[in-house]
Amino acid sequence: MTTSPYPLKNLLGGLSPERFLAEYWQKKPLLVRQAIPGFQGLLGQAELFDLACRDDAESRLVRTNRGRWTLDHGPFEPATLDSLPRRGWSLLVQGVNHFLPAADRLLHSFSFAPYARLDDLMVSFAPDGGGVGPHFDSYDVFLIQGLGRRRWEISAQTDLELVEDAPLRILKRFQAKQAWELEPGDMLYLPPKYAHNGIALGDCMTYSVGFRAPSSQEIATQFLVYLQDKLALAGRYADPRLKRPRHPAEIGEAMLQQIEAMIAKIRWKRTDIADFAGRYLSEPKAHIFFDPPARPLGLAAFRQQAEKHGLRLDSRTLLLFKGSHFFLNGESLRATPDTAAMLRKLADARRLEATALPDDLADILYAWYRLGYLHPAHR
Ligand code: SIN
Ligand code: CO
């Protein structure tokens, strides 16, 4: 495996992943000075502004003026962003990891948790004094300081009442209990529902590693959609011993019993749960599209390149597995044991070192390359 430019040991401030998970994860905040020593950021203000003007990026502009908050969603016109005032706003772009391979590497460096728990890397820019106000998030977050400095105030308060009529979630009564000034490369971990407020000290860029925690309702709804396609129940409504009803308009007990018995025939196995989970968790977000190569290499040339330079997953690709069952961008594939061993390496490292590829693996990888799901590593 290639060594990460962001070793976990640094990211967790010297704590072992086991200790971080046992003592901090989903429990209490952790401030890590120099989690990324010498961090310069992965993109500049101008590049972030460019992303905020793209229609395949999710961006938000938060403005505050005399205690009133406004929120606009991108894509933005370059002129809008160029004419922003000197103070009182923050621009946020979600999913920066989809656009920059370096951002994808940073996101996937948080490998103390399964990749399926990672959501995305958001990057914000704010001029002096800017921020999104005191709030809490429903998810874990690692806030990494890029450009400039930011003052983070946090509070374990249980009063999470929000300002009514505000277009974004602002805490009505935020009472800071701890505060730090973060320098480039410093990082603050916050568990879900932890109140916080970040105030830019001069021009400031913050990188937020966000996690994904679907609600039970979301999982159940999606599973029912999945099941609908898989379901094949035999039989049909029948009533050979029908009794003439007193009220023909009434839905009788016998009818309900029969419908209930039909519904009770819906069954699923653990393998269905695994297949559903893999497809669901590897499904790209709705606005994500892949760019298949305009002039694709032929199979033999692709294989030669892959064997010489290795391969890397596209930054938008989600590749997960359960045993030898692989899930790639919402699709599922069962692999033979030898192929599975190499695909697991690709899934974990998100790249495959230059190595000889067996025929069946080369075919699979070539099909994925044609879809834009992966690329020869030197590109
Ligand atoms: C920001 O980057 O300004 C917002 C990060 C957060 O508070 O979740
Ligand atoms: Co937040």
Coordinates of C-alpha atoms and ligand atoms in Angstrom, one line a residue:
M1 CA 0.0 0.0 0.0
T2 CA 1.3 3.5 -0.8
T3 CA 1.9 5.5 2.3
S4 CA -0.6 8.2 3.0
P5 CA 0.5 11.9 3.0
Y6 CA -1.8 12.2 6.0
P7 CA -0.8 9.4 8.4
L8 CA -3.5 8.5 10.9
K9 CA -1.1 8.8 13.8
N10 CA -0.7 12.5 13.1
L11 CA -4.4 13.0 12.4
L12 CA -5.3 11.6 15.7
G13 CA -2.6 13.5 17.6
G14 CA -0.5 10.5 18.4
L15 CA -3.5 8.5 19.8
S16 CA -3.9 5.0 18.5
P17 CA -7.1 4.6 16.4
E18 CA -8.3 2.1 19.1
R19 CA -7.8 4.7 21.8
F20 CA -9.4 7.5 19.8
L21 CA -12.4 5.3 19.1
A22 CA -12.8 4.2 22.7
E23 CA -12.3 7.6 24.3
Y24 CA -13.4 10.3 21.8
W25 CA -15.3 9.0 18.8
Q26 CA -19.0 9.9 19.2
K27 CA -18.2 10.9 22.8
K28 CA -16.2 14.1 23.2
P29 CA -14.2 16.7 21.3
L30 CA -10.5 16.4 20.5
L31 CA -8.2 19.2 19.6
V32 CA -5.2 18.1 17.6
R33 CA -2.5 20.7 17.0
Q34 CA -0.6 20.0 13.7
A35 CA -2.7 17.1 12.7
I36 CA -1.3 17.8 9.2
P37 CA 2.1 19.4 9.8
G38 CA 2.8 22.2 7.2
F39 CA -0.7 22.0 5.7
Q40 CA -1.0 24.6 3.0
G41 CA -4.5 23.7 1.9
L42 CA -5.5 21.8 -1.2
L43 CA -6.9 24.6 -3.2
G44 CA -6.9 28.4 -3.1
Q45 CA -9.8 30.9 -2.8
A46 CA -10.0 31.3 -6.6
E47 CA -10.3 27.6 -7.2
L48 CA -13.0 27.3 -4.5
F49 CA -14.9 30.1 -6.1
D50 CA -14.6 28.3 -9.5
L51 CA -16.1 25.1 -7.9
A52 CA -19.0 27.2 -6.4
C53 CA -19.8 28.2 -10.0
R54 CA -20.1 24.6 -11.3
D55 CA -23.5 23.0 -11.5
D56 CA -22.1 19.6 -10.5
A57 CA -20.9 20.9 -7.1
E58 CA -23.1 21.7 -4.1
S59 CA -22.3 25.1 -2.8
R60 CA -23.8 27.6 -0.3
L61 CA -23.3 31.2 0.5
V62 CA -24.2 32.3 4.0
R63 CA -24.4 36.0 4.7
T64 CA -25.0 37.9 7.9
N65 CA -26.0 41.5 8.3
R66 CA -27.0 43.0 11.7
G67 CA -28.0 39.7 13.2
R68 CA -30.0 38.5 10.1
W69 CA -28.8 35.5 8.2
T70 CA -29.4 34.7 4.6
L71 CA -28.6 31.5 2.7
D72 CA -28.2 31.1 -1.1
H73 CA -27.5 27.9 -3.0
G74 CA -25.1 27.6 -5.9
P75 CA -24.2 27.4 -8.7
F76 CA -23.2 31.0 -8.5
E77 CA -22.3 33.6 -11.1
P78 CA -18.6 34.6 -10.9
A79 CA -19.8 38.2 -10.7
T80 CA -21.8 37.4 -7.6
L81 CA -18.8 36.0 -5.8
D82 CA -16.5 38.8 -7.1
S83 CA -18.8 41.5 -5.7
L84 CA -19.1 40.1 -2.1
P85 CA -18.4 42.7 0.6
R86 CA -15.3 42.7 2.7
R87 CA -17.0 41.0 5.7
G88 CA -20.0 39.1 6.8
W89 CA -20.2 36.0 4.6
S90 CA -18.9 32.5 4.1
L91 CA -18.8 30.3 1.0
L92 CA -19.1 26.6 1.5
V93 CA -18.6 23.8 -1.2
Q94 CA -19.5 20.2 -0.4
G95 CA -17.9 17.2 -2.0
V96 CA -14.5 18.8 -2.9
N97 CA -13.1 15.3 -2.7
H98 CA -15.0 14.6 -6.0
F99 CA -13.0 17.2 -7.9
L100 CA -9.5 16.9 -6.4
P101 CA -7.7 13.6 -6.1
A102 CA -5.7 15.1 -3.2
A103 CA -9.0 15.9 -1.3
D104 CA -10.1 12.3 -2.0
R105 CA -6.8 11.1 -0.4
L106 CA -7.3 13.4 2.6
L107 CA -10.9 12.2 3.1
H108 CA -9.9 8.5 2.9
S109 CA -7.0 9.0 5.3
F110 CA -9.7 8.9 8.1
S111 CA -9.6 5.1 7.8
F112 CA -10.1 4.4 11.5
A113 CA -13.7 4.1 10.4
P114 CA -15.2 2.1 7.5
Y115 CA -15.2 4.1 4.2
A116 CA -19.0 3.6 4.1
R117 CA -19.2 6.0 7.1
L118 CA -17.4 8.8 5.3
D119 CA -19.5 11.4 3.7
D120 CA -17.4 14.1 2.0
L121 CA -14.9 16.9 2.4
M122 CA -16.4 20.3 2.6
V123 CA -14.3 23.4 2.1
S124 CA -15.3 26.9 3.3
F125 CA -13.9 30.3 2.7
A126 CA -14.7 33.3 5.0
P127 CA -13.2 36.7 5.3
D128 CA -12.4 38.2 8.7
G129 CA -15.2 37.7 11.2
G130 CA -17.1 35.3 8.8
G131 CA -18.7 32.0 9.6
V132 CA -22.0 30.1 9.6
G133 CA -23.0 31.0 13.2
P134 CA -23.3 28.9 16.3
H135 CA -25.0 25.6 15.5
F136 CA -24.7 21.9 15.9
D137 CA -24.4 19.1 13.3
S138 CA -26.1 15.7 13.4
Y139 CA -22.9 14.0 12.3
D140 CA -19.3 13.7 13.5
V141 CA -16.9 16.2 12.0
F142 CA -13.2 16.9 11.8
L143 CA -12.6 20.6 11.2
I144 CA -9.1 21.1 9.7
Q145 CA -7.7 24.5 9.4
G146 CA -6.3 25.4 6.0
L147 CA -5.5 28.9 5.0
G148 CA -5.4 31.5 7.9
R149 CA -6.7 31.1 11.4
R150 CA -10.1 30.4 12.9
R151 CA -11.4 30.8 16.5
W152 CA -13.5 27.8 17.4
E153 CA -15.9 28.1 20.4
I154 CA -17.6 24.9 21.6
S155 CA -20.1 23.9 24.2
A156 CA -21.5 20.7 25.5
Q157 CA -24.9 22.4 26.1
T158 CA -28.0 20.4 25.9
D159 CA -30.2 23.4 25.0
L160 CA -30.2 23.0 21.2
E161 CA -33.1 25.2 20.5
L162 CA -32.7 27.0 17.1
V163 CA -33.6 30.5 16.0
E164 CA -37.0 30.4 14.3
D165 CA -37.3 31.8 10.8
A166 CA -33.6 31.6 10.1
P167 CA -32.7 30.0 6.7
L168 CA -30.0 28.0 8.4
R169 CA -29.7 26.3 11.8
I170 CA -28.5 28.9 14.3
L171 CA -28.6 28.1 18.1
K172 CA -30.8 30.5 20.0
R173 CA -28.7 30.5 23.1
F174 CA -25.1 29.5 22.5
Q175 CA -22.8 29.6 25.5
A176 CA -19.2 29.0 24.6
K177 CA -17.4 26.8 27.2
Q178 CA -14.1 26.3 25.5
A179 CA -12.3 28.2 22.7
W180 CA -9.2 27.7 20.7
E181 CA -7.5 29.5 17.8
L182 CA -6.6 27.1 15.1
E183 CA -3.6 27.6 12.8
P184 CA -3.1 25.9 9.5
G185 CA -2.8 22.1 10.0
D186 CA -4.6 22.2 13.4
M187 CA -7.8 20.1 13.7
L188 CA -10.8 19.9 15.9
Y189 CA -12.9 16.8 16.2
L190 CA -16.6 17.2 17.3
P191 CA -19.1 14.4 18.0
P192 CA -22.6 14.7 16.7
K193 CA -24.9 17.4 18.3
Y194 CA -21.9 19.3 19.8
A195 CA -22.6 23.0 19.7
H196 CA -19.9 25.0 17.9
N197 CA -19.1 28.4 16.3
G198 CA -16.2 29.1 14.0
I199 CA -15.1 32.7 13.5
A200 CA -12.6 33.6 10.8
L201 CA -9.6 35.5 12.0
G202 CA -8.6 37.1 8.7
D203 CA -9.1 35.3 5.4
C204 CA -9.8 31.7 6.4
M205 CA -10.4 28.3 4.8
T206 CA -11.6 25.3 6.8
Y207 CA -11.8 21.7 5.6
S208 CA -14.5 19.6 7.1
V209 CA -14.4 15.8 7.0
G210 CA -18.0 14.8 7.3
F211 CA -19.5 11.5 8.2
R212 CA -22.5 9.7 7.0
A213 CA -25.1 8.3 9.3
P214 CA -28.4 7.5 7.6
S215 CA -31.6 7.6 9.6
S216 CA -33.5 4.3 10.3
Q217 CA -36.3 5.8 8.2
E218 CA -34.0 6.3 5.2
I219 CA -32.5 2.8 5.5
A220 CA -35.9 1.2 5.8
T221 CA -37.4 3.2 2.9
Q222 CA -34.5 2.4 0.6
F223 CA -34.6 -1.3 1.6
L224 CA -38.3 -1.4 0.7
V225 CA -37.5 0.1 -2.7
Y226 CA -34.8 -2.6 -3.1
L227 CA -37.1 -5.4 -2.0
Q228 CA -39.7 -4.3 -4.5
D229 CA -37.4 -5.2 -7.4
K230 CA -36.4 -8.6 -5.8
L231 CA -39.8 -9.8 -4.6
A232 CA -41.4 -12.7 -6.4
L233 CA -44.4 -14.0 -4.4
A234 CA -46.6 -16.8 -5.7
G235 CA -50.4 -17.0 -5.3
R236 CA -53.4 -14.7 -5.8
Y237 CA -56.3 -13.6 -3.7
A238 CA -58.9 -16.4 -3.6
D239 CA -62.2 -17.0 -1.7
P240 CA -63.7 -20.3 -2.6
R241 CA -65.7 -20.3 0.7
L242 CA -67.0 -16.8 0.4
K243 CA -70.0 -15.9 2.5
R244 CA -72.4 -13.3 1.3
P245 CA -71.6 -10.1 3.2
R246 CA -74.2 -8.1 5.1
H247 CA -72.6 -4.9 3.8
P248 CA -71.0 -5.4 0.4
A249 CA -69.1 -2.2 0.8
E250 CA -67.4 -3.4 3.9
I251 CA -63.8 -4.8 3.9
G252 CA -64.4 -7.9 5.9
E253 CA -62.2 -9.7 8.5
A254 CA -61.5 -12.7 6.2
M255 CA -60.3 -10.3 3.5
L256 CA -57.9 -8.5 5.9
Q257 CA -56.6 -11.8 7.2
Q258 CA -55.8 -13.0 3.7
I259 CA -54.0 -9.7 2.8
E260 CA -52.1 -9.9 6.1
A261 CA -51.0 -13.5 5.3
M262 CA -49.8 -12.4 1.8
I263 CA -47.7 -9.6 3.3
A264 CA -46.3 -11.9 5.9
K265 CA -44.8 -14.0 3.1
I266 CA -42.3 -11.2 2.4
R267 CA -39.0 -12.6 3.6
W268 CA -35.4 -11.7 3.2
K269 CA -32.1 -13.3 4.1
R270 CA -28.8 -11.9 5.4
T271 CA -27.4 -12.0 1.9
D272 CA -30.3 -9.7 0.7
I273 CA -29.3 -7.3 3.5
A274 CA -25.7 -7.4 2.4
D275 CA -26.5 -6.9 -1.2
F276 CA -28.8 -4.0 -0.4
A277 CA -26.3 -2.4 2.0
G278 CA -23.5 -2.6 -0.5
R279 CA -25.5 -1.2 -3.3
Y280 CA -27.1 1.5 -1.2
L281 CA -23.8 2.6 0.5
S282 CA -21.9 2.7 -2.7
E283 CA -24.5 4.6 -4.7
P284 CA -23.2 8.0 -5.8
K285 CA -25.2 11.0 -4.8
A286 CA -27.8 12.1 -7.3
H287 CA -25.7 15.0 -8.8
I288 CA -22.7 12.8 -9.4
F289 CA -21.8 11.8 -13.0
F290 CA -18.7 10.1 -14.3
D291 CA -16.7 11.1 -17.3
P292 CA -15.9 8.1 -19.5
P293 CA -12.6 8.6 -21.4
A294 CA -13.2 10.5 -24.6
R295 CA -10.8 8.3 -26.6
P296 CA -10.5 5.1 -24.5
L297 CA -7.5 2.9 -24.8
G298 CA -8.1 -0.6 -26.2
L299 CA -8.0 -3.5 -23.7
A300 CA -4.4 -4.5 -24.5
A301 CA -3.1 -0.9 -24.2
F302 CA -5.1 -0.3 -21.0
R303 CA -3.7 -3.5 -19.5
Q304 CA -0.2 -2.5 -20.4
Q305 CA -0.6 1.0 -18.8
A306 CA -2.2 -0.6 -15.7
E307 CA 0.5 -3.1 -15.3
K308 CA 3.2 -0.5 -15.8
H309 CA 1.7 2.4 -13.8
G310 CA -1.0 0.9 -11.6
L311 CA -4.6 2.2 -11.3
R312 CA -6.4 4.7 -9.2
L313 CA -10.1 4.9 -8.5
D314 CA -11.8 8.0 -9.8
S315 CA -12.3 10.5 -7.0
R316 CA -16.1 10.1 -7.3
T317 CA -16.0 6.3 -7.2
L318 CA -17.2 4.3 -4.1
L319 CA -15.9 0.8 -4.0
L320 CA -16.9 -1.4 -1.0
F321 CA -17.0 -5.1 -0.4
K322 CA -18.3 -7.9 1.8
G323 CA -16.1 -10.9 1.4
S324 CA -15.8 -11.5 -2.4
H325 CA -18.9 -9.5 -3.1
F326 CA -18.0 -6.1 -4.5
F327 CA -20.1 -2.9 -4.8
L328 CA -19.1 -0.2 -7.1
N329 CA -21.1 2.9 -7.5
G330 CA -24.4 1.1 -6.8
E331 CA -23.6 -2.0 -8.9
S332 CA -22.7 -5.4 -7.5
L333 CA -20.2 -8.0 -8.6
R334 CA -19.1 -11.4 -7.3
A335 CA -15.4 -12.1 -7.7
T336 CA -13.4 -15.3 -7.8
P337 CA -11.0 -15.7 -4.8
D338 CA -7.8 -14.5 -6.7
T339 CA -9.6 -11.6 -8.3
A340 CA -11.2 -10.7 -4.9
A341 CA -7.9 -10.5 -3.2
M342 CA -6.7 -7.8 -5.7
L343 CA -10.0 -6.0 -5.7
R344 CA -9.9 -5.7 -1.9
K345 CA -6.5 -4.1 -2.2
L346 CA -7.9 -1.6 -4.7
A347 CA -10.9 -0.9 -2.5
D348 CA -8.9 -0.3 0.7
A349 CA -6.0 1.7 -0.9
R350 CA -8.2 3.2 -3.7
R351 CA -5.3 2.4 -6.0
L352 CA -3.6 -0.7 -7.3
E353 CA 0.2 -0.8 -7.5
A354 CA 1.7 -1.7 -10.9
T355 CA 1.5 -5.5 -11.1
A356 CA 0.6 -8.3 -13.6
L357 CA -3.2 -8.5 -14.0
P358 CA -4.9 -11.9 -14.5
D359 CA -7.2 -12.0 -17.5
D360 CA -10.5 -11.9 -15.7
L361 CA -9.4 -9.0 -13.5
A362 CA -8.1 -7.1 -16.5
D363 CA -11.5 -7.5 -18.1
I364 CA -13.4 -6.2 -15.0
L365 CA -11.0 -3.3 -14.6
Y366 CA -11.2 -2.4 -18.2
A367 CA -15.0 -2.3 -18.1
W368 CA -14.8 0.1 -15.1
Y369 CA -12.2 2.2 -16.9
R370 CA -14.6 2.6 -19.9
L371 CA -17.2 3.9 -17.5
G372 CA -14.8 6.4 -16.0
Y373 CA -14.8 4.6 -12.6
L374 CA -11.0 4.3 -12.5
H375 CA -8.0 5.5 -14.4
P376 CA -4.4 4.4 -15.1
A377 CA -2.5 5.9 -12.2
H378 CA -0.2 8.3 -14.0
R379 CA -3.2 10.4 -15.3
Ligands
SIN1 C1 -17.3 26.2 8.2 O1 -16.4 25.7 7.6 O2 -17.4 27.4 8.4 C2 -18.4 25.4 8.9 C3 -18.0 24.1 9.4 C4 -18.9 23.7 10.5 O3 -19.1 24.4 11.5 O4 -19.5 22.6 10.5
CO2 CO -20.7 22.6 12.0

